[in-house]
XYZ file of C-alpha atoms in Angstrom:
86
model
C 25.347 -8.300 15.795
C 24.849 -7.506 12.166
C 22.070 -4.909 11.858
C 20.417 -4.322 8.491
C 18.683 -0.973 8.500
C 15.418 -0.686 6.643
C 14.591 2.938 7.617
C 17.669 5.191 7.820
C 15.456 8.173 8.853
C 14.455 6.568 12.131
C 17.046 3.874 12.520
C 14.660 0.898 12.167
C 16.138 -2.483 11.449
C 14.747 -5.558 9.581
C 14.528 -7.310 12.996
C 12.380 -4.528 14.412
C 10.005 -4.658 11.404
C 9.747 -8.468 11.940
C 8.997 -7.954 15.601
C 6.276 -5.471 14.904
C 4.875 -7.850 12.225
C 4.902 -10.667 14.805
C 2.810 -8.411 17.120
C 0.180 -7.938 14.316
C 1.433 -5.057 12.192
C 1.006 -6.629 8.692
C 0.924 -3.618 6.397
C 3.417 -0.752 5.783
C 0.904 1.613 7.368
C 0.690 -0.478 10.520
C 4.464 -0.690 10.663
C 4.600 3.083 10.363
C 2.101 3.425 13.245
C 4.247 1.148 15.329
C 7.736 2.644 14.699
C 7.442 5.581 12.242
C 9.386 3.649 9.544
C 8.233 4.919 6.130
C 6.787 8.184 7.344
C 9.679 10.603 6.471
C 11.261 10.200 3.057
C 9.284 7.076 2.142
C 12.369 5.393 0.639
C 11.968 2.241 2.801
C 8.284 1.524 2.072
C 9.100 -0.973 -0.725
C 11.560 -2.726 1.499
C 9.025 -2.980 4.293
C 6.508 -4.365 1.780
C 9.065 -6.965 0.707
C 9.761 -7.984 4.324
C 5.981 -8.273 5.088
C 5.501 -10.331 1.938
C 8.026 -12.964 3.041
C 6.241 -14.601 5.863
C 6.733 -11.919 8.534
C 2.996 -11.961 9.274
C 0.976 -15.004 10.175
C -1.152 -16.370 7.391
C -4.827 -15.964 7.814
C -7.566 -18.247 6.456
C -9.923 -16.732 3.932
C -13.256 -15.786 5.540
C -15.124 -18.444 3.664
C -12.835 -21.269 4.951
C -13.241 -20.620 8.683
C -15.379 -22.539 11.007
C -18.308 -24.166 9.182
C -21.626 -22.857 10.072
C -20.522 -19.768 11.912
C -21.507 -17.301 9.224
C -24.694 -19.086 8.320
C -25.684 -19.377 11.971
C -25.259 -15.667 12.405
C -27.429 -14.870 9.340
C -30.147 -17.310 10.507
C -30.306 -15.437 13.897
C -31.073 -12.099 12.185
C -34.669 -10.916 12.417
C -36.663 -11.530 9.188
C -38.476 -8.580 7.568
C -42.219 -8.601 8.128
C -44.594 -8.603 5.165
C -46.456 -5.315 4.691
C -50.290 -5.451 4.597
C -51.713 -3.892 1.397
């Protein structure tokens, strides 16, 4: 098997970064928390960013394009401020 190392300090491969991304680690900081890659010399951080930017993480919908009515229903349920008597 051909292993392409991303982080030489901790022996982390591209495949391992992709696996962590598949489990929800979608930023270099989250990858570092998962496997320490990028926490020693920092030379691999740009490579990790490049891997994450190439579809390693699932795309998320913008907040304003989720289910219709969910946000507005939550706001309508909030208590309204009472008018103060003068």
